[in-house]
PDB file of C-alpha atoms and ligand atoms in Angstrom:
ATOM      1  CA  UNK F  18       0.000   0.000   0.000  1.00 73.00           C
ATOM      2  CA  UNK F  19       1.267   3.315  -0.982  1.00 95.00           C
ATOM      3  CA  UNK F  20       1.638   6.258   1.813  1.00 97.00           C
ATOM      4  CA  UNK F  21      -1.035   8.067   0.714  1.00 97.00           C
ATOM      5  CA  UNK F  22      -3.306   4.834   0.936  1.00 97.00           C
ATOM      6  CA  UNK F  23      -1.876   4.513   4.489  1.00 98.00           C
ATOM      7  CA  UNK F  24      -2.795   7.786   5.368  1.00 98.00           C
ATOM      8  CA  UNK F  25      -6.305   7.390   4.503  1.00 97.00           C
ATOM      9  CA  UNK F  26      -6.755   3.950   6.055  1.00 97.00           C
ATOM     10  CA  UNK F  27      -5.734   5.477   9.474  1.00 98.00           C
ATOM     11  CA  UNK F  28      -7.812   8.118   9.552  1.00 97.00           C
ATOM     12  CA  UNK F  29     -10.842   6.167   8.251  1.00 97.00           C
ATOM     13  CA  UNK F  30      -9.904   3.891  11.173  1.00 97.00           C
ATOM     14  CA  UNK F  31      -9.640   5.811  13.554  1.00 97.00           C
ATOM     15  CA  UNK F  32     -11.978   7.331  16.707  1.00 95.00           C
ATOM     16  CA  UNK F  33      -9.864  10.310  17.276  1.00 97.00           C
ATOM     17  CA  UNK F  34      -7.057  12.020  15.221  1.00 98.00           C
ATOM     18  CA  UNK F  35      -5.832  14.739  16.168  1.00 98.00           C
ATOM     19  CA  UNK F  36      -3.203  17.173  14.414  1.00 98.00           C
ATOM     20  CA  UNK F  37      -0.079  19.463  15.443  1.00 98.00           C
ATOM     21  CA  UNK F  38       1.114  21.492  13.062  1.00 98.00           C
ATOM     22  CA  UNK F  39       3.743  24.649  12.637  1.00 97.00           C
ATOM     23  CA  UNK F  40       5.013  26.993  10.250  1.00 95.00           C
ATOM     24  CA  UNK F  41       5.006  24.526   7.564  1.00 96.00           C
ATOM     25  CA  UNK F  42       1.442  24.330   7.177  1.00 98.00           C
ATOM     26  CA  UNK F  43       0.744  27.452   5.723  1.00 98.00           C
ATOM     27  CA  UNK F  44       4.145  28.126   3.254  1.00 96.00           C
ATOM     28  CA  UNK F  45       1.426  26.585   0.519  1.00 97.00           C
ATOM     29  CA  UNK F  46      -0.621  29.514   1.169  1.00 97.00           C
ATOM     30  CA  UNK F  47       2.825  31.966   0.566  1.00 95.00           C
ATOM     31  CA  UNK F  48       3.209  32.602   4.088  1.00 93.00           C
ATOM     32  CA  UNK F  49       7.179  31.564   4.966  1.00 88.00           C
ATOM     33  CA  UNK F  50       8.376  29.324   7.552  1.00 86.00           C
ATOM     34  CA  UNK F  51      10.982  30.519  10.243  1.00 80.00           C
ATOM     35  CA  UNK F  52      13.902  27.797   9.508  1.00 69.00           C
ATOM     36  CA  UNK F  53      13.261  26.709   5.964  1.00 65.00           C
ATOM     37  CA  UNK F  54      16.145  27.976   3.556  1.00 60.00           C
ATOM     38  CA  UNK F  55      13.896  31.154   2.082  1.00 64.00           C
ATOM     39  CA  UNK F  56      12.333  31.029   6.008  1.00 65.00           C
ATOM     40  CA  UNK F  57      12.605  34.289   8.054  1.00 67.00           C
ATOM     41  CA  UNK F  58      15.513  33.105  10.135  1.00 66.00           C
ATOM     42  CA  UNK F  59      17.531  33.238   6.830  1.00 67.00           C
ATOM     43  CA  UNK F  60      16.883  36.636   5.872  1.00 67.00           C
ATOM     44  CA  UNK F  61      18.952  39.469   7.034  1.00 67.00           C
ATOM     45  CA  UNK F  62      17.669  42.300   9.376  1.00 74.00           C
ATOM     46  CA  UNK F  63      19.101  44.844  11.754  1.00 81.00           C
ATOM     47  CA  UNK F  64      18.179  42.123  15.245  1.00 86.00           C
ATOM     48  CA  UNK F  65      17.806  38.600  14.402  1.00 84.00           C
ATOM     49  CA  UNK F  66      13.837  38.007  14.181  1.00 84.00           C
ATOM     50  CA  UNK F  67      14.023  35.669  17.116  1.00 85.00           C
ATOM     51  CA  UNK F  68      14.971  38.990  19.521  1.00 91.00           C
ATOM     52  CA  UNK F  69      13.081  41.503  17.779  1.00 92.00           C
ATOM     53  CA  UNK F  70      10.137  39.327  18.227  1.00 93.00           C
ATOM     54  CA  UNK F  71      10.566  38.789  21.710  1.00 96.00           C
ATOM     55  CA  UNK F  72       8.708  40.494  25.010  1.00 97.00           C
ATOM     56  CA  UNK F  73      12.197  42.505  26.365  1.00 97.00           C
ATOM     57  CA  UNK F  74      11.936  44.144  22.742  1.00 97.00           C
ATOM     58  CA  UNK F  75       8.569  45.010  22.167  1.00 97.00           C
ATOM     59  CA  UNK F  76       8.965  46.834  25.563  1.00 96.00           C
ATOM     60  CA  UNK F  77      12.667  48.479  25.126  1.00 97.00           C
ATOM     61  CA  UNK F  78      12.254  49.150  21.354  1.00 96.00           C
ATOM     62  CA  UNK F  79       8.939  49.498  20.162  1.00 97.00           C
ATOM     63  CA  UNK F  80       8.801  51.113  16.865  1.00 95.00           C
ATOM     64  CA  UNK F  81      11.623  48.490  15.804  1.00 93.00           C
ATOM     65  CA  UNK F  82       9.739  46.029  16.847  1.00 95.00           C
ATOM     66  CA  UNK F  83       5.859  47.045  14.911  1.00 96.00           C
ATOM     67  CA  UNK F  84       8.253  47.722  11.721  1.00 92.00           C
ATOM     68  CA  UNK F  85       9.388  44.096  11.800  1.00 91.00           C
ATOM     69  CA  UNK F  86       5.804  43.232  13.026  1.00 94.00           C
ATOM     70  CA  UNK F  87       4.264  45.036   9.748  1.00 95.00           C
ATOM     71  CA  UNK F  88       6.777  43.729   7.273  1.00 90.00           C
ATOM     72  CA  UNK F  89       6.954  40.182   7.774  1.00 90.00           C
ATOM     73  CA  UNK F  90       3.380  38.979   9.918  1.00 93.00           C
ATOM     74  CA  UNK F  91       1.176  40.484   7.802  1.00 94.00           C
ATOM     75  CA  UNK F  92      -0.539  37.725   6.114  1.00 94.00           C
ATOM     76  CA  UNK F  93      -3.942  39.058   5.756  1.00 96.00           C
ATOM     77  CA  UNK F  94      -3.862  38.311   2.339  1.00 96.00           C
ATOM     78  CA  UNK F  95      -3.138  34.804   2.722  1.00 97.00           C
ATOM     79  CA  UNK F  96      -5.909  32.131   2.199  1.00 98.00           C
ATOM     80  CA  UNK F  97      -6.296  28.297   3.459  1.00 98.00           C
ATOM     81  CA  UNK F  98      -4.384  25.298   1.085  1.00 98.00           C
ATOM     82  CA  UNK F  99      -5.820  22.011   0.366  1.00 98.00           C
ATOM     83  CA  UNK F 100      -4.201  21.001   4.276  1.00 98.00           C
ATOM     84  CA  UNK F 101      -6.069  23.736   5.979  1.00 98.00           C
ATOM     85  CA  UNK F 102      -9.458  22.698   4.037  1.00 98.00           C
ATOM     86  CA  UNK F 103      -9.005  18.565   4.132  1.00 98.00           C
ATOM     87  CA  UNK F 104      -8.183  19.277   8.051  1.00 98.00           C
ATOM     88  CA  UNK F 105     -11.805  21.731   8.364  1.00 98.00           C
ATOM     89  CA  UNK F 106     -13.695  18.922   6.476  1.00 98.00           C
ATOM     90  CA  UNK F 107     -12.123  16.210   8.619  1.00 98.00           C
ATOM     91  CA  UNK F 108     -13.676  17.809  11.169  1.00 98.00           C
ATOM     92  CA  UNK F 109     -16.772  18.465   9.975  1.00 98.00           C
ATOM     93  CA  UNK F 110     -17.119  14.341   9.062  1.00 97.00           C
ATOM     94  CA  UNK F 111     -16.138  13.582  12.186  1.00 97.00           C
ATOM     95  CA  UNK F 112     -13.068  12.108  11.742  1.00 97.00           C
ATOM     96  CA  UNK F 113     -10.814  14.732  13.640  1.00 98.00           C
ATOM     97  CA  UNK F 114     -11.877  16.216  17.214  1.00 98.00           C
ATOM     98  CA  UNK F 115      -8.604  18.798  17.373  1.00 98.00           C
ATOM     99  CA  UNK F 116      -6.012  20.811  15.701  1.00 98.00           C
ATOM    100  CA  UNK F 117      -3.013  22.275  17.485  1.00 98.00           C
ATOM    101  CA  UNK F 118      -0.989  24.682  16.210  1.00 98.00           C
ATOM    102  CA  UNK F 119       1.973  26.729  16.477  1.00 98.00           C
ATOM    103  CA  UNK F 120       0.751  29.194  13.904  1.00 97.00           C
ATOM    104  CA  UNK F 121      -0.541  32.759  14.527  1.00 97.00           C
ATOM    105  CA  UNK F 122      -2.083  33.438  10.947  1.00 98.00           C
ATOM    106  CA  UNK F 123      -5.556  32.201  11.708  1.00 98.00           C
ATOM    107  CA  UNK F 124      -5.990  29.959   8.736  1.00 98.00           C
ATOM    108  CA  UNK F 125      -7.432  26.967  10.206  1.00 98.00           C
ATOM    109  CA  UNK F 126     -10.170  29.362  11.535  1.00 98.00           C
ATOM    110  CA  UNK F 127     -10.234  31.106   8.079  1.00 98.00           C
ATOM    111  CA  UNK F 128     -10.683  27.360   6.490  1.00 98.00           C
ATOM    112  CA  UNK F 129     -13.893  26.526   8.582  1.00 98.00           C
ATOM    113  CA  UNK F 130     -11.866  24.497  11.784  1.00 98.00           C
ATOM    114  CA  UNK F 131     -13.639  24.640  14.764  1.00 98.00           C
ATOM    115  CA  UNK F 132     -11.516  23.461  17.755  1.00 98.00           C
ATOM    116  CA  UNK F 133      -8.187  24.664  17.144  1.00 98.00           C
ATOM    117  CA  UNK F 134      -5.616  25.665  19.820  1.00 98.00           C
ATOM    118  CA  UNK F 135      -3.555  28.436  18.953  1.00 98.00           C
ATOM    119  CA  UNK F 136      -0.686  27.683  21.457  1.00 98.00           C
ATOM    120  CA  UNK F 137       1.579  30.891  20.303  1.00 98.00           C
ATOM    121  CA  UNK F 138      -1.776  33.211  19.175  1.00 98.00           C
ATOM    122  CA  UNK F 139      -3.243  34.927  16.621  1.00 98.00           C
ATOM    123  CA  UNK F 140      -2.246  38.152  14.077  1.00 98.00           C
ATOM    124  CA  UNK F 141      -6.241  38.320  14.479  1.00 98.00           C
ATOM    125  CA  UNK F 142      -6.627  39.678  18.087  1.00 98.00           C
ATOM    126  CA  UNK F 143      -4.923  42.566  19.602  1.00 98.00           C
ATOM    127  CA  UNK F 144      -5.576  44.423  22.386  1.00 98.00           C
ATOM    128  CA  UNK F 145      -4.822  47.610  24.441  1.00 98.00           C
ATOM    129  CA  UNK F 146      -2.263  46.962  26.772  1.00 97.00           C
ATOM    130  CA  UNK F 147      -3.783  49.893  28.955  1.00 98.00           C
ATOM    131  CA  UNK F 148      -7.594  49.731  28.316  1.00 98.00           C
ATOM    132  CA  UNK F 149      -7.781  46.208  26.893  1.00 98.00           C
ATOM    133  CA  UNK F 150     -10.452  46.733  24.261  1.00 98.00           C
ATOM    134  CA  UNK F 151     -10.143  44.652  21.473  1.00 98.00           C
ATOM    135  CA  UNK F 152      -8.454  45.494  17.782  1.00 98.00           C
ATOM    136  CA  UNK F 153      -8.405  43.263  14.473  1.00 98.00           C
ATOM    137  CA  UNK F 154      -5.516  42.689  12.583  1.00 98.00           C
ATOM    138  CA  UNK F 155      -6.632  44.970   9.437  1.00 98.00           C
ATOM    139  CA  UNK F 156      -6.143  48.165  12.208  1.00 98.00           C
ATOM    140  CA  UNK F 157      -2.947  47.006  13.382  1.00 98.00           C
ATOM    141  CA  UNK F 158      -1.571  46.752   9.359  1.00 97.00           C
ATOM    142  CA  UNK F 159      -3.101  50.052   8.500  1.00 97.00           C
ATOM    143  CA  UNK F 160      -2.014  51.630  10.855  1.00 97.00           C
ATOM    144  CA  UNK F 161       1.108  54.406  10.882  1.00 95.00           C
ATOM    145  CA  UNK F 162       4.000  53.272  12.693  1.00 95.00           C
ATOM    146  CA  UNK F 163       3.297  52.403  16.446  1.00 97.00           C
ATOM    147  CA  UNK F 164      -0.978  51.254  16.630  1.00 98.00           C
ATOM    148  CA  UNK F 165      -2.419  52.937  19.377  1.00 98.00           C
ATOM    149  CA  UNK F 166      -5.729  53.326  21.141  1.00 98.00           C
ATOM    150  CA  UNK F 167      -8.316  55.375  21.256  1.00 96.00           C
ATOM    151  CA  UNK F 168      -7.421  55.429  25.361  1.00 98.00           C
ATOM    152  CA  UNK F 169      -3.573  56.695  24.151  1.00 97.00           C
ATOM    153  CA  UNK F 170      -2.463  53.223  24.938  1.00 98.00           C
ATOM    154  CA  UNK F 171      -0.054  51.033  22.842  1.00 98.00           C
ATOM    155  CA  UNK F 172      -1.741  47.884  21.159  1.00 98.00           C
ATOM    156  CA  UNK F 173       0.146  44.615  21.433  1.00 98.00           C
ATOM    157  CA  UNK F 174      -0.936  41.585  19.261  1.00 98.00           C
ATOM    158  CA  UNK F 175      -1.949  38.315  21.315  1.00 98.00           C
ATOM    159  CA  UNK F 176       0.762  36.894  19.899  1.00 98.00           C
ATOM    160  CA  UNK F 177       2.966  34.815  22.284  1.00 98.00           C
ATOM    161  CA  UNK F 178       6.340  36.368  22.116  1.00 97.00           C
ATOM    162  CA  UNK F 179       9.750  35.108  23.008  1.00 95.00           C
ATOM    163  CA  UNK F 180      10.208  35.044  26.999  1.00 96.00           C
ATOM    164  CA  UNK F 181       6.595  35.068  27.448  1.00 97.00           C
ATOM    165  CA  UNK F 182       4.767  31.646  28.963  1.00 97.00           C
ATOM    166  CA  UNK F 183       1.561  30.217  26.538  1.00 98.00           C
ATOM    167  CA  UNK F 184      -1.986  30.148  28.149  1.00 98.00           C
ATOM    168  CA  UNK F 185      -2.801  28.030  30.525  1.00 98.00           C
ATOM    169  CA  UNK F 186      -6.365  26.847  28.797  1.00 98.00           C
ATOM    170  CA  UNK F 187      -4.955  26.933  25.652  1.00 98.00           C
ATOM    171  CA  UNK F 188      -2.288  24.381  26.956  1.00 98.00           C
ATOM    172  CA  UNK F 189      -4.787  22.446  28.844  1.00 98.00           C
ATOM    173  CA  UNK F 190      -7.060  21.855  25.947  1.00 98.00           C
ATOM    174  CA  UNK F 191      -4.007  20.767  23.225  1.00 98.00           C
ATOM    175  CA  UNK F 192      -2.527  18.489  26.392  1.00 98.00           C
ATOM    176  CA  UNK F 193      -5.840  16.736  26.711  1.00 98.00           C
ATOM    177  CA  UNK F 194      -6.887  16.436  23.207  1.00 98.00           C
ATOM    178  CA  UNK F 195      -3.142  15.203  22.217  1.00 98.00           C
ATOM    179  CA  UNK F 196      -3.683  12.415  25.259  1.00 98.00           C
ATOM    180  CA  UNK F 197      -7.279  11.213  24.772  1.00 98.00           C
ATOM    181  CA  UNK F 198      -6.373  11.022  20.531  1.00 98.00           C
ATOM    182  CA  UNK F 199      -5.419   7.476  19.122  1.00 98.00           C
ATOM    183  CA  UNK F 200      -4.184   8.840  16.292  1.00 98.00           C
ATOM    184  CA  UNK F 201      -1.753  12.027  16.033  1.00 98.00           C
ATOM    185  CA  UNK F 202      -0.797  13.746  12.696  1.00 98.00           C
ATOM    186  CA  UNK F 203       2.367  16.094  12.870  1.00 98.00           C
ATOM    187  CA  UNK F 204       2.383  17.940   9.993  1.00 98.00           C
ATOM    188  CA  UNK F 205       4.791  21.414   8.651  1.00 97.00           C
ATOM    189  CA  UNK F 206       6.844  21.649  12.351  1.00 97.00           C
ATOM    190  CA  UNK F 207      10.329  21.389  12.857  1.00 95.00           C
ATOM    191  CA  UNK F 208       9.486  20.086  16.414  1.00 97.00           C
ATOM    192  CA  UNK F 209      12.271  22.296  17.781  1.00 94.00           C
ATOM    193  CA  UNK F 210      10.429  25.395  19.553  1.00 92.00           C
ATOM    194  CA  UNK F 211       9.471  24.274  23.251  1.00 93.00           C
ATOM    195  CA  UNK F 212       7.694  24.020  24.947  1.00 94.00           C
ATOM    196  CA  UNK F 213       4.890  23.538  21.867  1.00 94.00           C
ATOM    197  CA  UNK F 214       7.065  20.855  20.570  1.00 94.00           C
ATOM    198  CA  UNK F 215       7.099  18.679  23.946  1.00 96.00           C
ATOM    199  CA  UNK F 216       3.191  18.452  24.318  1.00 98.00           C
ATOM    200  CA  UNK F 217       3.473  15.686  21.539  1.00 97.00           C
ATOM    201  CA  UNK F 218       4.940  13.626  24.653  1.00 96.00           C
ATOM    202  CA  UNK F 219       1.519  13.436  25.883  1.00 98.00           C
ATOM    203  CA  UNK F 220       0.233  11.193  22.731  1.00 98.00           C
ATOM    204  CA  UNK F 221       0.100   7.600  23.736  1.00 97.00           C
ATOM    205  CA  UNK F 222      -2.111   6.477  21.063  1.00 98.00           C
ATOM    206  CA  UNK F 223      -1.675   3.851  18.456  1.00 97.00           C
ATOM    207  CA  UNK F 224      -1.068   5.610  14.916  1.00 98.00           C
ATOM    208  CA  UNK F 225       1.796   8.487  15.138  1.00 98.00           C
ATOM    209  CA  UNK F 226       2.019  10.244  11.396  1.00 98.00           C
ATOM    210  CA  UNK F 227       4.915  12.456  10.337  1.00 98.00           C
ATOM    211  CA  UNK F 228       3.915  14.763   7.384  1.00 98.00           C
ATOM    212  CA  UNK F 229       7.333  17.551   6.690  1.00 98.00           C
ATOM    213  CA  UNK F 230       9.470  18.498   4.031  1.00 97.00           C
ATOM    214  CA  UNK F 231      12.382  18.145   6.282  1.00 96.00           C
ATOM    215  CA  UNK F 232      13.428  15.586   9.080  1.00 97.00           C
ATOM    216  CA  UNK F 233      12.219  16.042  12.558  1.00 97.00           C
ATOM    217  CA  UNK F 234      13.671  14.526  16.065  1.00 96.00           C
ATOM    218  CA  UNK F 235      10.571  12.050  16.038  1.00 97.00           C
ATOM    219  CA  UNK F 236      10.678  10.905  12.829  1.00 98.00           C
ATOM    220  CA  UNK F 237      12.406   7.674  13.903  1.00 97.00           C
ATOM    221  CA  UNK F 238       9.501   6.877  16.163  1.00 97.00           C
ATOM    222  CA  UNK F 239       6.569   7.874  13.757  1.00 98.00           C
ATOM    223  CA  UNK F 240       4.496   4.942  12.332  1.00 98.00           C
ATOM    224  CA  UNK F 241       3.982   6.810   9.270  1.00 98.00           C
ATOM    225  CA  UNK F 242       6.789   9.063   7.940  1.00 98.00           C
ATOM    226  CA  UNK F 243       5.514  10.975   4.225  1.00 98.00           C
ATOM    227  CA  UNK F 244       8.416  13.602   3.188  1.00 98.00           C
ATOM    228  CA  UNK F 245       6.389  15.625   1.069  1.00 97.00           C
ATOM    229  CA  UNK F 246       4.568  18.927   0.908  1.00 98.00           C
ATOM    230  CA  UNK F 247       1.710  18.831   3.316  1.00 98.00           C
ATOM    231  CA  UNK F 248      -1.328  20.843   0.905  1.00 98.00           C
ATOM    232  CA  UNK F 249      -0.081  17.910  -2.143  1.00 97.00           C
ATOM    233  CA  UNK F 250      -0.305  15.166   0.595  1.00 98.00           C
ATOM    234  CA  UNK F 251      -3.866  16.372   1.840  1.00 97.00           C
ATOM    235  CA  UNK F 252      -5.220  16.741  -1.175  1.00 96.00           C
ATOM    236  CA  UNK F 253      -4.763  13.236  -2.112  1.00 95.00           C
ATOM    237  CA  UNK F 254      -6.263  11.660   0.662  1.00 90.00           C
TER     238      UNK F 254
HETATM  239  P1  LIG K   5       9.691  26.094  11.530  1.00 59.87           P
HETATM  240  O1  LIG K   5      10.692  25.898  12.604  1.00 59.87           O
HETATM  241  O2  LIG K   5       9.918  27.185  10.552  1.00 59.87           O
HETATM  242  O3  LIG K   5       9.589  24.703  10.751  1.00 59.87           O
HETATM  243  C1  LIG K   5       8.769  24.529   9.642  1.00 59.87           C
HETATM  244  C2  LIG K   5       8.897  23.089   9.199  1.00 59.87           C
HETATM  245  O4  LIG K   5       7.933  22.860   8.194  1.00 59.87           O
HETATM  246  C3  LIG K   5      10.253  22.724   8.628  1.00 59.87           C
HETATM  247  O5  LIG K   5      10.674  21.508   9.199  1.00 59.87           O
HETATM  248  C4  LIG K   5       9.987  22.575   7.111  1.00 59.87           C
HETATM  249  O6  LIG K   5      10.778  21.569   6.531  1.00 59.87           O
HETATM  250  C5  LIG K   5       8.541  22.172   7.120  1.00 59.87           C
HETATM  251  N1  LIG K   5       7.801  22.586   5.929  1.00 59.87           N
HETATM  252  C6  LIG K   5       7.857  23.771   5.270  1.00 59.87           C
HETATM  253  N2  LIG K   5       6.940  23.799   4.270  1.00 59.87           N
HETATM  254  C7  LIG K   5       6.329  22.584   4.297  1.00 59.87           C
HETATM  255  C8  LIG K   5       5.302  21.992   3.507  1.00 59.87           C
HETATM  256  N3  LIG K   5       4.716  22.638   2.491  1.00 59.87           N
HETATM  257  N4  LIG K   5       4.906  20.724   3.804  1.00 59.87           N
HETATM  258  C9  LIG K   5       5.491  20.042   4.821  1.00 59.87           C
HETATM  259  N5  LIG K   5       6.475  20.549   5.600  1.00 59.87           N
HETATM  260  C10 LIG K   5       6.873  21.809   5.339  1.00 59.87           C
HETATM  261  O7  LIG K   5       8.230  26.297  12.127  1.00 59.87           O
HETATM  262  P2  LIG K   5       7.569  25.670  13.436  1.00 59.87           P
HETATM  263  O8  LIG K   5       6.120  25.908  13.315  1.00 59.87           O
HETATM  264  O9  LIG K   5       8.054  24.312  13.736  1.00 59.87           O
HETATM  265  O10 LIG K   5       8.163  26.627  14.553  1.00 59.87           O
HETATM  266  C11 LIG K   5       7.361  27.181  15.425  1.00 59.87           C
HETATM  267  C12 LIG K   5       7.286  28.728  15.284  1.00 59.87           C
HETATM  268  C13 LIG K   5       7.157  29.243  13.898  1.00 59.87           C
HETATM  269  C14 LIG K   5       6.035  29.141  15.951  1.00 59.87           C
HETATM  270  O11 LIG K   5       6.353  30.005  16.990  1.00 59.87           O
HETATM  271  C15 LIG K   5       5.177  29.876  14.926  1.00 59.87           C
HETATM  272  O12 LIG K   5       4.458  30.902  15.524  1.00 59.87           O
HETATM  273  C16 LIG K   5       6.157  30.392  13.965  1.00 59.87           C
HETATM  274  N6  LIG K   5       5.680  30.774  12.616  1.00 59.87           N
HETATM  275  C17 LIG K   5       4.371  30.762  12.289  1.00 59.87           C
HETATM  276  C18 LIG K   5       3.960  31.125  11.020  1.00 59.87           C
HETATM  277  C19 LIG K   5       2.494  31.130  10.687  1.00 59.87           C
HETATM  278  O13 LIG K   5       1.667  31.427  11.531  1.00 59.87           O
HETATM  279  N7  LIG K   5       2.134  30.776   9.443  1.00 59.87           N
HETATM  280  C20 LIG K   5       4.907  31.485  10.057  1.00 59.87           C
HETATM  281  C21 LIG K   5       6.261  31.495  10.422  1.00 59.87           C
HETATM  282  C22 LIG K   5       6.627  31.122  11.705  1.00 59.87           C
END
């Protein structure tokens, strides 16, 4: 039986898949990865991205910090691939109770996915940092240089930064979903950013699936390893 074949028997065999997924997800809808070779971490800037988009920056350099913010998270344009929409109908049929993701670009949402845990955010929901009243992501892109309140306070994106800890329900809900699931997916994650990458520990299910374009530390314990693009793979299932 071919991979693809595989793929489809475990689902359609399974009571509950679940799937955790990263940057790699959504390069098919032109939205790059951090560490592939045309990712973010290879391009050049004044900070390296991983300290400009941390929490000591956004506070000590601020306008640094929304120019980076602007230029390169700004995917509002960006719409779901055939992995975004198999996952949504997977869901819809029943045959997938969760998706966990490191992304922040809302597409699973955007897609029609119901239960999704965004363990590191979402570009979608900002808020006041004095007032707390909510902004959307098209205000924070359109706006000039720093986005503000109407209050005079500074907007910051709920967007897990660097140095900052994940929510507690968020990390609750992925935990239990990942443990109660027989079958796990990993799909577009270079399983290296913890501690997202260690709640995969919590699977003890029968089926584990490895969907990436590159090799991963679990790869060698995955029942199922497809090296291949992860839209082209869920479109043929
Ligand atoms: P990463 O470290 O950049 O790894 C991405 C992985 O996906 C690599 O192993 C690639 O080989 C693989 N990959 C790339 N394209 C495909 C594809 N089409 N099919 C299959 N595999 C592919 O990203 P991680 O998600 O592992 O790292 C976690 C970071 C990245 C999180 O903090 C995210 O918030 C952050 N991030 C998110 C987005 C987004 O929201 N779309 C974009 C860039 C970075």
């Amino acid at each position: 039986m071919d991979k693809i074949a595989q793929l489809r028997d475990i689902i359609q065999n399974s009571r509950n898949t679940v799937f955790f997924g990263g940057a790699g997800v959504s390069t098919e809808s032109g939205i790059p990865d951090f560490r592939s070779v045309d990712g973010l971490y290879n391009q050049q800037w004044k900070y390296p991205p991983e300290r400009i988009i941390s929490h000591s920056f956004f506070v000590s350099n601020l306008p640094e910090f929304y120019r980076f913010y602007k230029a390169k998270f700004n995917c509002l344009s960006a719409k779901p691939n055939p992995a975004h929409i198999k996952l949504a109908q997977l869901e819809s049929e029943g045959k997938l109770s969760a998706i966990v993701t490191q992304n922040i670009d809302g597409l699973h949402y955007a897609a029609g996915s119901k239960n999704v845990f965004e363990l590191h955010g979402s570009i979608h929901r900002n808020y006041c940092t004095k007032c707390h009243k909510f902004y959307d992501a098209e205000y924070i892109f359109s706006s000039e240089g720093i986005p503000t309140c109407d209050c005079g306070g500074v907007i910051k994106p709920d967007v897990v930064l660097y140095e900052e800890g994940l929510d507690d329900d968020v990390v609750n809900g992925a935990v239990n979903a990942i443990s109660r699931a027989d079958t796990l997916i990993i799909g577009g994650t270079s399983l290296v950013v913890y501690p997202a990458a260690g709640f995969i520990r919590y699977f003890h299910g029968k089926n584990l699936v490895i969907i990436n374009m590159s090799p991963t530390g679990m790869d060698s314990e995955a029942d199922l390893l497809i090296t291949d693009r992860i839209g082209k793979v869920f479109s043929e299932i």
